[in-house]
Coordinates of C-alpha atoms in Angstrom, one line a residue:
Chain L
M1 CA 7.8 -42.2 10.0
T2 CA 10.9 -44.4 9.8
M3 CA 13.0 -41.3 10.1
K4 CA 11.1 -40.2 13.2
A5 CA 11.5 -43.7 14.7
L6 CA 15.2 -43.5 14.0
W7 CA 15.6 -40.2 15.7
I8 CA 13.7 -41.4 18.7
T9 CA 16.1 -44.4 18.9
V10 CA 19.1 -42.1 18.5
L11 CA 17.8 -39.9 21.3
A12 CA 17.0 -42.7 23.6
V13 CA 20.4 -44.3 23.1
G14 CA 22.1 -40.9 23.5
T15 CA 20.4 -40.1 26.8
S16 CA 21.0 -43.6 28.1
L17 CA 24.7 -43.2 27.4
T18 CA 25.0 -40.0 29.4
G19 CA 24.7 -42.3 32.5
C20 CA 22.9 -41.6 35.7
S21 CA 23.3 -37.8 35.7
Q22 CA 20.3 -35.8 34.4
K23 CA 19.9 -32.2 33.6
I24 CA 17.6 -30.1 35.8
S25 CA 16.1 -26.8 34.9
M26 CA 16.5 -23.9 37.2
A27 CA 12.8 -23.9 38.1
N28 CA 13.0 -27.4 39.4
M29 CA 16.1 -26.9 41.5
P30 CA 15.7 -27.1 45.3
S31 CA 16.2 -23.5 46.7
V32 CA 18.6 -24.7 49.4
V33 CA 21.0 -26.3 46.9
Q34 CA 21.0 -23.3 44.6
N35 CA 21.4 -20.8 47.4
G36 CA 24.3 -22.8 48.8
L37 CA 26.2 -22.3 45.6
K38 CA 25.1 -18.7 45.0
T39 CA 26.4 -17.5 48.4
Q40 CA 29.8 -18.9 47.5
F41 CA 29.7 -17.9 43.8
P42 CA 27.4 -14.9 43.6
N43 CA 28.3 -13.9 40.1
A44 CA 28.1 -17.3 38.5
V45 CA 26.8 -17.2 34.9
N46 CA 25.6 -19.8 32.4
L47 CA 24.7 -22.0 35.3
E48 CA 23.6 -25.5 34.5
W49 CA 22.5 -28.2 37.0
E50 CA 22.7 -31.9 36.9
K51 CA 21.6 -34.4 39.5
N52 CA 24.2 -37.1 40.3
G53 CA 22.8 -39.6 42.8
D54 CA 21.9 -37.5 45.8
M55 CA 24.4 -34.8 44.8
F56 CA 23.9 -31.9 42.5
E57 CA 26.6 -30.9 40.0
A58 CA 26.7 -27.3 38.8
E59 CA 28.6 -26.2 35.7
F60 CA 29.1 -22.4 35.4
D61 CA 31.5 -19.6 34.4
F62 CA 33.0 -17.6 37.2
T63 CA 35.4 -14.7 36.6
Q64 CA 35.7 -15.9 33.0
Q65 CA 36.8 -19.4 33.8
E66 CA 35.0 -22.6 33.6
Y67 CA 34.0 -24.1 37.0
A68 CA 32.1 -27.1 38.2
A69 CA 30.9 -27.7 41.7
L70 CA 29.3 -30.5 43.7
V71 CA 26.6 -29.4 46.1
D72 CA 24.8 -31.7 48.6
A73 CA 21.1 -31.6 49.4
T74 CA 21.6 -29.2 52.3
G75 CA 23.2 -26.7 50.1
K76 CA 26.8 -27.3 51.2
V77 CA 29.4 -27.0 48.5
V78 CA 31.3 -30.3 48.8
A79 CA 33.8 -29.9 45.9
V80 CA 34.9 -27.3 43.4
K81 CA 36.7 -27.8 40.1
Q82 CA 38.2 -25.0 38.0
E83 CA 40.1 -25.0 34.8
I84 CA 43.6 -23.6 35.1
D85 CA 46.4 -22.9 32.7
A86 CA 49.1 -25.5 32.4
T87 CA 51.6 -22.9 33.6
Q88 CA 49.8 -22.7 36.9
L89 CA 50.6 -26.4 37.7
P90 CA 52.9 -26.8 40.7
E91 CA 56.5 -27.5 39.8
P92 CA 56.6 -31.1 41.3
I93 CA 53.7 -32.2 39.1
L94 CA 55.3 -30.8 35.9
Q95 CA 58.6 -32.6 36.8
Q96 CA 56.6 -35.8 37.4
I97 CA 54.9 -35.6 34.1
K98 CA 58.1 -35.0 32.3
T99 CA 59.6 -38.2 33.6
S100 CA 56.6 -40.5 33.5
H101 CA 54.9 -39.3 30.3
Q102 CA 57.7 -37.5 28.4
D103 CA 56.3 -37.9 24.9
Y104 CA 52.8 -36.8 25.9
T105 CA 51.4 -33.3 25.5
L106 CA 49.3 -31.6 28.2
D107 CA 45.8 -31.0 27.2
D108 CA 43.2 -30.1 29.9
V109 CA 44.4 -29.0 33.4
E110 CA 42.0 -28.7 36.3
K111 CA 42.3 -27.9 40.0
V112 CA 40.0 -29.7 42.3
E113 CA 39.3 -28.8 45.9
R114 CA 37.6 -31.4 48.0
D115 CA 37.3 -31.5 51.9
G116 CA 40.1 -28.9 52.2
Q117 CA 42.5 -30.9 50.1
V118 CA 43.7 -29.7 46.6
L119 CA 44.2 -32.1 43.7
Y120 CA 45.2 -31.6 40.1
Q121 CA 43.6 -33.4 37.2
V122 CA 45.6 -33.6 34.0
E123 CA 44.7 -35.0 30.6
L124 CA 47.7 -36.1 28.6
Q125 CA 47.6 -36.8 24.9
K126 CA 49.8 -38.8 22.5
T127 CA 48.8 -39.9 19.0
M128 CA 45.7 -42.1 19.3
R129 CA 46.1 -42.3 23.1
E130 CA 44.8 -40.3 26.0
V131 CA 45.7 -40.6 29.6
K132 CA 43.9 -39.0 32.6
Q133 CA 45.9 -38.5 35.7
V134 CA 45.1 -37.2 39.2
Y135 CA 48.0 -35.7 41.2
T136 CA 48.4 -34.2 44.7
S137 CA 50.1 -30.8 44.8
A138 CA 53.3 -32.6 45.9
G139 CA 53.4 -34.4 42.5
A140 CA 52.4 -37.8 43.8
S141 CA 49.7 -39.8 41.9
S142 CA 46.4 -39.7 43.9
S143 CA 44.1 -42.6 44.3
E144 CA 41.1 -40.3 44.0
T145 CA 38.9 -40.9 41.0
F146 CA 39.1 -38.6 38.0
W147 CA 36.2 -36.1 38.2
D148 CA 34.9 -35.6 34.7
Chain D
M1 CA -13.3 5.2 -6.4
K2 CA -10.0 6.4 -7.6
L3 CA -7.1 4.0 -7.9
L4 CA -5.1 6.0 -5.3
N5 CA -7.8 5.7 -2.8
H6 CA -8.2 2.0 -3.5
V7 CA -4.5 1.5 -2.7
T8 CA -4.8 3.6 0.4
A9 CA -7.9 1.7 1.7
Y10 CA -6.2 -1.6 1.2
F11 CA -3.1 -0.5 2.9
A12 CA -5.0 0.9 5.8
A13 CA -6.8 -2.4 6.4
I14 CA -3.6 -4.4 6.0
L15 CA -1.7 -2.1 8.3
L16 CA -4.4 -2.4 11.0
V17 CA -4.1 -6.2 11.0
V18 CA -0.3 -6.2 10.8
L19 CA 0.1 -3.6 13.5
T20 CA -2.4 -5.3 15.8
A21 CA -0.5 -8.6 15.5
W22 CA 2.8 -6.8 15.9
A23 CA 1.5 -4.9 19.0
T24 CA 0.4 -8.2 20.7
I25 CA 3.8 -9.8 20.1
F26 CA 5.6 -6.7 21.1
Y27 CA 3.6 -6.4 24.3
Y28 CA 4.3 -9.9 25.4
N29 CA 8.0 -9.6 24.6
M30 CA 8.1 -6.4 26.6
L31 CA 6.4 -8.0 29.5
D32 CA 8.7 -11.0 29.3
E33 CA 11.7 -8.7 29.3
I34 CA 10.4 -6.7 32.2
Y35 CA 9.8 -9.8 34.2
D36 CA 13.2 -11.1 33.4
S37 CA 14.9 -8.0 34.6
I38 CA 12.7 -7.8 37.8
D39 CA 13.4 -11.4 38.6
D40 CA 17.2 -10.9 38.0
G41 CA 17.0 -8.0 40.4
L42 CA 15.3 -10.2 43.0
E43 CA 17.9 -12.9 42.5
N44 CA 20.6 -10.4 43.1
Q45 CA 19.0 -9.1 46.3
K46 CA 18.6 -12.6 47.5
I47 CA 22.3 -13.3 47.2
L48 CA 23.2 -10.0 48.9
V49 CA 20.9 -10.8 51.8
M50 CA 22.3 -14.3 52.2
Q51 CA 25.9 -12.9 52.2
K52 CA 24.9 -10.3 54.7
A53 CA 23.3 -12.9 56.9
R54 CA 26.6 -14.8 57.0
Q55 CA 28.4 -11.8 58.4
D56 CA 25.6 -10.4 60.6
S57 CA 23.2 -12.9 62.1
T58 CA 20.7 -10.1 63.1
V59 CA 19.6 -10.1 59.5
L60 CA 17.9 -13.5 60.2
Q61 CA 15.7 -11.7 62.8
Q62 CA 13.9 -9.7 60.2
K63 CA 10.4 -11.0 60.6
D64 CA 8.5 -8.5 58.6
F65 CA 8.6 -6.3 55.5
D66 CA 8.1 -3.2 57.7
E67 CA 11.3 -1.4 56.8
G68 CA 12.8 -3.7 54.3
Y69 CA 12.3 -5.6 51.2
Y70 CA 12.7 -9.1 52.8
K71 CA 11.5 -11.2 55.7
I72 CA 13.1 -14.3 57.0
R73 CA 11.7 -17.1 59.2
P74 CA 13.2 -20.4 60.2
I75 CA 11.6 -23.6 58.9
A76 CA 12.0 -27.3 59.4
P77 CA 14.6 -29.0 57.2
A78 CA 12.1 -31.6 55.8
L79 CA 10.0 -28.8 54.6
G80 CA 12.9 -26.7 53.4
H81 CA 14.1 -29.4 51.1
Q82 CA 10.9 -29.2 49.1
Y83 CA 11.2 -25.5 48.3
K84 CA 12.0 -24.4 44.8
D85 CA 12.6 -20.7 44.0
R86 CA 9.2 -19.3 43.2
Y87 CA 8.4 -15.9 41.6
Q88 CA 4.8 -14.6 42.0
D89 CA 2.8 -11.5 41.2
T90 CA 0.9 -10.4 44.2
L91 CA -0.6 -7.3 45.9
M92 CA 0.7 -5.7 49.0
Y93 CA -0.6 -2.8 51.0
M94 CA 1.7 0.2 50.6
Q95 CA 1.8 2.8 53.4
N96 CA 3.0 5.6 51.2
E97 CA 0.4 5.0 48.5
K98 CA -2.4 4.0 51.0
D99 CA -3.4 1.4 48.5
Y100 CA -2.7 -2.1 47.4
E101 CA 0.2 -2.1 44.8
P102 CA 1.3 -4.9 42.7
V103 CA 4.6 -6.5 43.8
R104 CA 6.8 -9.3 42.6
L105 CA 7.5 -11.8 45.4
L106 CA 10.4 -14.3 45.5
T107 CA 10.1 -17.2 48.0
T108 CA 13.3 -19.1 48.6
V109 CA 15.0 -21.2 51.3
F110 CA 18.6 -21.2 52.4
Q111 CA 20.6 -23.0 55.0
Q112 CA 22.9 -21.4 57.5
G113 CA 24.7 -23.2 60.3
G114 CA 22.5 -26.2 59.9
Q115 CA 19.3 -24.2 60.3
Y116 CA 16.9 -23.7 57.3
Y117 CA 15.4 -20.4 56.7
E118 CA 12.5 -19.3 54.4
M119 CA 13.1 -15.9 52.9
R120 CA 10.7 -13.7 51.0
L121 CA 11.8 -10.8 49.0
I122 CA 9.6 -8.2 47.3
T123 CA 10.1 -5.5 44.6
S124 CA 7.6 -3.1 43.1
M125 CA 6.1 -4.0 39.8
V126 CA 5.3 -2.1 36.7
E127 CA 1.5 -1.8 36.5
E128 CA 0.4 -3.9 33.6
D129 CA -2.7 -1.9 32.8
D130 CA -0.6 1.3 32.6
L131 CA 1.8 -0.5 30.2
I132 CA -1.1 -1.7 28.0
E133 CA -2.6 1.7 28.0
D134 CA 0.7 3.4 27.1
L135 CA 1.3 0.9 24.4
L136 CA -2.2 1.2 22.9
Y137 CA -1.9 5.0 22.7
S138 CA 1.5 4.9 21.2
L139 CA 0.3 2.3 18.8
L140 CA -2.7 4.5 17.8
W141 CA -0.4 7.3 17.1
L142 CA 1.9 5.1 15.1
Y143 CA -1.1 3.9 13.0
L144 CA -2.4 7.4 12.4
G145 CA 1.1 8.5 11.6
L146 CA 1.5 5.7 9.1
L147 CA -1.8 6.4 7.5
A148 CA -1.0 10.1 7.2
T149 CA 2.3 9.2 5.6
L150 CA 0.6 6.8 3.3
L151 CA -1.9 9.4 2.2
L152 CA 0.8 11.9 1.7
L153 CA 2.8 9.4 -0.3
N154 CA -0.1 8.5 -2.4
N155 CA -1.2 12.0 -3.1
I156 CA 2.3 13.2 -3.9
L157 CA 4.3 10.2 -5.2
L158 CA 1.6 8.1 -6.8
K159 CA -0.1 11.1 -8.4
R160 CA 3.2 12.0 -10.0
I161 CA 3.7 8.4 -11.1
W162 CA 0.2 8.2 -12.6
K163 CA 0.4 11.6 -14.3
P164 CA 1.2 10.2 -17.8
F165 CA -1.9 8.0 -17.5
Y166 CA -4.2 10.8 -16.6
T167 CA -2.6 13.1 -19.3
L168 CA -3.3 10.3 -21.8
V169 CA -6.9 10.0 -20.8
H170 CA -7.3 13.7 -20.9
R171 CA -5.9 14.0 -24.4
L172 CA -8.0 11.1 -25.6
R173 CA -11.1 12.8 -24.3
K174 CA -10.2 15.9 -26.3
F175 CA -9.2 14.1 -29.4
K176 CA -11.5 14.2 -32.4
L177 CA -11.0 12.3 -35.7
D178 CA -11.9 15.3 -37.7
G179 CA -10.1 17.7 -35.3
A180 CA -7.1 19.7 -36.3
Q181 CA -5.1 18.6 -33.2
P182 CA -2.9 15.6 -33.9
F183 CA -2.7 13.1 -31.1
T184 CA 0.6 12.7 -29.3
S185 CA 1.1 10.3 -26.4
P186 CA 2.6 11.8 -23.3
K187 CA 6.2 11.1 -22.5
S188 CA 6.8 8.7 -19.7
K189 CA 9.8 6.9 -18.2
I190 CA 7.4 4.2 -17.0
E191 CA 7.5 1.4 -19.6
E192 CA 3.8 0.4 -19.3
F193 CA 2.5 3.9 -19.7
A194 CA 4.9 4.6 -22.6
L195 CA 3.6 1.3 -24.2
L196 CA 0.0 2.3 -23.6
G197 CA 0.6 5.7 -25.1
Q198 CA 2.4 4.3 -28.2
T199 CA -0.3 1.7 -28.7
V200 CA -3.1 4.3 -28.6
E201 CA -1.1 6.6 -30.9
K202 CA -0.7 3.8 -33.5
L203 CA -4.3 2.9 -33.3
L204 CA -5.4 6.5 -33.8
Q205 CA -3.0 7.0 -36.6
K206 CA -4.5 4.0 -38.5
N207 CA -8.0 5.4 -37.9
L208 CA -7.0 8.8 -39.0
A209 CA -5.5 7.5 -42.2
V210 CA -8.7 5.6 -43.0
Y211 CA -10.8 8.6 -42.2
Q212 CA -8.7 10.9 -44.3
S213 CA -8.7 8.7 -47.3
Q214 CA -12.5 8.4 -47.1
K215 CA -12.8 12.2 -46.8
I216 CA -10.5 12.7 -49.8
F217 CA -12.6 10.2 -51.8
I218 CA -15.8 12.1 -51.1
E219 CA -14.3 15.4 -51.9
N220 CA -12.8 14.2 -55.1
A221 CA -15.9 12.4 -56.1
S222 CA -18.1 15.4 -55.6
H223 CA -15.5 17.7 -57.2
E224 CA -15.2 15.5 -60.3
L225 CA -19.0 15.3 -60.6
Q226 CA -19.3 19.0 -61.0
T227 CA -18.0 19.1 -64.6
P228 CA -20.1 16.4 -66.2
L229 CA -23.1 17.7 -64.4
A230 CA -22.5 21.2 -65.8
I231 CA -22.0 19.9 -69.3
S232 CA -25.1 17.7 -69.1
L233 CA -27.2 20.7 -67.9
N234 CA -25.8 22.9 -70.7
K235 CA -26.5 20.3 -73.4
L236 CA -30.0 19.6 -72.1
E237 CA -30.8 23.3 -72.1
L238 CA -29.6 23.5 -75.7
L239 CA -31.7 20.5 -76.6
A240 CA -34.8 22.1 -75.0
E241 CA -34.4 25.1 -77.3
S242 CA -34.3 22.9 -80.4
P243 CA -37.5 23.7 -82.6
N244 CA -39.0 20.4 -83.5
L245 CA -39.7 19.0 -80.0
Q246 CA -43.0 17.6 -78.9
E247 CA -44.8 18.6 -75.7
K248 CA -44.1 15.2 -74.1
E249 CA -40.4 15.3 -74.9
L250 CA -40.1 18.8 -73.5
E251 CA -41.7 17.7 -70.2
Q252 CA -39.3 14.8 -69.9
I253 CA -36.3 17.1 -70.6
G254 CA -37.7 19.4 -67.9
G255 CA -37.9 16.5 -65.4
I256 CA -34.3 15.6 -66.2
L257 CA -33.2 19.2 -65.8
Q258 CA -34.8 19.4 -62.4
N259 CA -33.2 16.3 -61.1
L260 CA -29.8 17.3 -62.5
E261 CA -30.1 20.7 -60.8
R262 CA -30.9 18.9 -57.5
L263 CA -27.9 16.7 -58.0
T264 CA -25.8 19.8 -58.5
R265 CA -27.1 21.3 -55.2
L266 CA -26.4 18.1 -53.4
N267 CA -22.9 18.1 -54.7
K268 CA -22.3 21.7 -53.7
S269 CA -23.6 21.1 -50.2
L270 CA -21.4 18.0 -49.8
L271 CA -18.4 19.9 -51.0
L272 CA -19.3 22.7 -48.6
L273 CA -19.6 20.3 -45.7
S274 CA -16.2 18.7 -46.4
K275 CA -14.7 22.2 -46.7
I276 CA -16.1 23.2 -43.3
E277 CA -15.0 20.1 -41.7
N278 CA -11.5 20.5 -43.2
R279 CA -11.4 24.0 -41.9
Q280 CA -10.9 25.5 -45.3
F281 CA -12.4 28.8 -44.2
P282 CA -9.5 30.2 -42.2
E283 CA -10.1 33.9 -42.5
E284 CA -12.0 35.3 -39.6
Q285 CA -13.3 38.8 -38.7
V286 CA -15.5 40.5 -36.1
L287 CA -19.0 40.8 -37.6
Q288 CA -22.4 42.0 -36.4
L289 CA -24.8 39.1 -36.8
N290 CA -27.9 41.3 -36.9
A291 CA -26.7 42.8 -40.2
T292 CA -26.3 39.3 -41.6
V293 CA -29.7 38.2 -40.5
K294 CA -31.3 41.3 -42.0
T295 CA -29.7 40.8 -45.4
V296 CA -30.7 37.1 -45.5
L297 CA -34.3 37.9 -44.6
Q298 CA -34.4 40.5 -47.3
D299 CA -33.1 37.9 -49.8
F300 CA -35.9 35.5 -48.9
E301 CA -38.7 38.2 -48.9
D302 CA -40.2 37.1 -52.1
Q303 CA -40.5 33.5 -51.1
I304 CA -41.9 34.4 -47.7
A305 CA -44.5 36.6 -49.3
Y306 CA -45.3 33.8 -51.9
K307 CA -46.0 31.3 -49.1
K308 CA -48.1 34.0 -47.2
I309 CA -45.9 33.6 -44.1
T310 CA -46.0 36.1 -41.2
L311 CA -42.4 37.1 -40.3
T312 CA -41.6 38.6 -36.9
Q313 CA -38.1 39.7 -35.9
E314 CA -36.5 40.9 -32.7
L315 CA -32.9 41.7 -33.5
D316 CA -30.5 42.8 -30.8
D317 CA -27.7 44.8 -32.4
H318 CA -25.1 43.8 -29.8
C319 CA -24.3 40.4 -31.2
S320 CA -20.8 40.5 -32.5
L321 CA -19.0 37.3 -33.4
T322 CA -15.5 36.4 -34.6
M323 CA -16.0 34.1 -37.5
N324 CA -15.7 33.6 -41.2
P325 CA -18.3 36.0 -42.9
D326 CA -19.2 33.4 -45.5
L327 CA -19.9 30.8 -42.9
A328 CA -22.0 33.2 -40.8
N329 CA -24.0 33.9 -43.9
M330 CA -24.4 30.2 -44.6
L331 CA -25.5 29.5 -41.1
V332 CA -28.3 32.0 -41.2
V333 CA -29.3 31.2 -44.7
N334 CA -29.7 27.5 -44.0
L335 CA -31.6 28.1 -40.8
V336 CA -34.1 30.5 -42.5
K337 CA -34.3 28.3 -45.6
N338 CA -35.1 25.3 -43.3
A339 CA -37.8 27.3 -41.5
L340 CA -39.3 28.3 -44.9
V341 CA -39.1 25.0 -46.8
H342 CA -40.7 23.0 -44.0
N343 CA -43.4 25.6 -43.3
V344 CA -47.0 25.5 -44.2
Q345 CA -49.0 27.9 -46.4
G346 CA -50.0 30.9 -44.2
G347 CA -47.7 29.9 -41.3
F348 CA -45.3 32.1 -39.4
I349 CA -41.6 32.5 -38.8
A350 CA -40.2 34.3 -35.7
V351 CA -36.5 35.3 -35.7
R352 CA -35.0 36.4 -32.3
L353 CA -31.4 37.5 -31.9
T354 CA -30.0 38.3 -28.4
G355 CA -26.4 38.9 -27.4
S356 CA -25.6 35.2 -27.3
T357 CA -28.4 33.3 -29.0
L358 CA -30.1 33.1 -32.3
T359 CA -33.6 31.5 -32.2
I360 CA -35.7 30.7 -35.2
E361 CA -39.3 29.5 -34.5
N362 CA -41.6 28.4 -37.3
S363 CA -44.9 26.6 -37.8
G364 CA -44.9 23.3 -39.7
Q365 CA -46.1 19.8 -39.5
A366 CA -47.7 19.0 -36.1
A367 CA -45.4 16.2 -35.2
G368 CA -42.0 16.9 -33.5
L369 CA -38.8 15.7 -35.2
D370 CA -36.2 13.4 -33.8
A371 CA -33.7 15.7 -32.3
D372 CA -30.9 13.1 -32.5
Q373 CA -31.2 12.6 -36.2
L374 CA -32.2 16.1 -37.2
F375 CA -28.6 17.2 -37.9
Q376 CA -27.6 14.0 -39.7
R377 CA -26.9 14.3 -43.4
F378 CA -29.7 13.4 -45.7
Y379 CA -32.2 13.3 -42.8
K380 CA -35.6 14.6 -44.0
G381 CA -38.4 15.4 -41.6
S382 CA -40.8 16.0 -44.4
S383 CA -41.1 14.6 -47.9
A384 CA -40.2 17.9 -49.5
N385 CA -38.3 16.7 -52.5
T386 CA -36.6 20.0 -53.1
S387 CA -34.6 19.7 -49.9
T388 CA -31.3 18.0 -50.0
G389 CA -31.3 17.0 -46.3
L390 CA -28.0 18.7 -45.9
G391 CA -29.0 22.1 -44.7
L392 CA -29.0 21.4 -41.0
A393 CA -26.0 19.2 -41.3
I394 CA -24.1 22.2 -42.6
V395 CA -25.5 24.3 -39.8
K396 CA -24.3 21.7 -37.3
A397 CA -20.9 21.5 -38.9
I398 CA -20.5 25.3 -38.6
C399 CA -21.6 25.2 -35.0
D400 CA -19.1 22.5 -34.2
L401 CA -16.3 24.4 -35.9
Y402 CA -16.8 27.5 -33.7
G403 CA -17.9 25.6 -30.5
F404 CA -21.5 26.8 -30.7
T405 CA -24.3 24.6 -29.4
I406 CA -27.5 24.0 -31.3
N407 CA -30.7 22.8 -29.8
Y408 CA -34.1 21.7 -31.2
E409 CA -37.3 22.0 -29.3
H410 CA -40.9 21.2 -30.4
T411 CA -43.7 22.7 -28.4
Q412 CA -46.6 24.1 -30.6
S413 CA -44.1 25.0 -33.2
H414 CA -40.5 24.0 -34.2
V415 CA -37.8 25.9 -32.4
L416 CA -34.1 25.9 -33.3
Q417 CA -31.7 27.8 -31.0
V418 CA -28.0 28.4 -31.5
K419 CA -26.0 29.4 -28.4
F420 CA -22.8 31.3 -29.3
K421 CA -21.2 31.2 -25.8

């Protein structure tokens, strides 16, 4: 019994730590939201939905790359995030990183499109340290929050 | 019930249970798989229609299933928000089939240009009862096929495996302690059968050794008794001839002589029995039994006449046997002697010989004899002290040696019948 109690505690703590987003099964997804995403990404696979406030966040694979998308309640795709290769980063950003974080290594690189503007999210690593940065395509630091 | 059939029966029962369980699971898995693929198809169609609607707004005018697999109608946003994708089994009237057919229906909502639309898509369904029927039939065939395979396996494989066992049982059935055939256990690669065979063989060897030593003891004893008996008889006869003997002493000597002679007969009979059982009469020839019977009856003529016995004979002269002539003689002698000794004054003896039987019928004491004990050694039906009780035992031993059967019946008279075939 004590083991069970322990597990329940662990689970409870675990779920509370994931914050305000909660997983939603496909059957419980509003049709409008799903169809909004599907018309844009018809061949999405391994689709998983989470509810984030009044927005829905979808994680899926599309053309063999990892994607994430924010969809509002009317089915409009508000933002799309895709993993890209470090070599695909625009030159200004690469230069910027070399100067401001020269002894860091590039880890994850993501391209974010929101309201027609394109941003790049970069995770930089150094021993025991990790920095997350958002850049515009011109290489300037953006004030936008990092979309995890 | 044979072991093989036992195994088959158990297997059949177990198979039935296992297959039924398996079929149920299989059926639901199949159904699940079918639904999955149908629903995936619907999902695909949905996406295609939505993409088409973006390029060509006339798609949104499709109000009925008439010539398509979808219909669309605008709905209020408040309502539209509550829709979740829903898959249903339903029936729909099909023009070409003129009947209601099962269809899978997907209801969904999408938004285009700020307007919400409800879309319904259909696709034809596999008919479940058809599926079940097909599955049942194929399952039945599978079951029958498995059973047939099992029977085949049992009757070919298991029979071969169990062969040493059956051979062993067969040999044990045929084995006789006093038989000439030694027992050998059948060869087998299977450890258990080999062990069984060896164990039985050892057991029988021990028994045989004991039996043999007993038999040798009896033979030796009766053989060694011959000489002192002969000497005693001789000396008594000499003593009886001595001149100065009283009447009483002579009578006593006579009594002793009679008993000693009986002892000698006993001994000879016992020896004969042992010899027969040890098969010490190897030489055989084809002989006509009617000749043997005739000579024996001639030999007993005096005694038959003395007892005033009526003798009738019906002798077929087509009874030829392959056997030892001495034993043939002994067989007939003992039967006739038996009929004579246990007869009554003025009785009758009837001897009948056919191609395959020898029957001797005689009058005697009114009561029947115990057929089981009749052929045992030293069994005496009457209290005739001249009989050794070994005559019929000798007859039986000879019959066993040549595979004849002997039967005793008591109706008005005593009947002994030997069947040669």
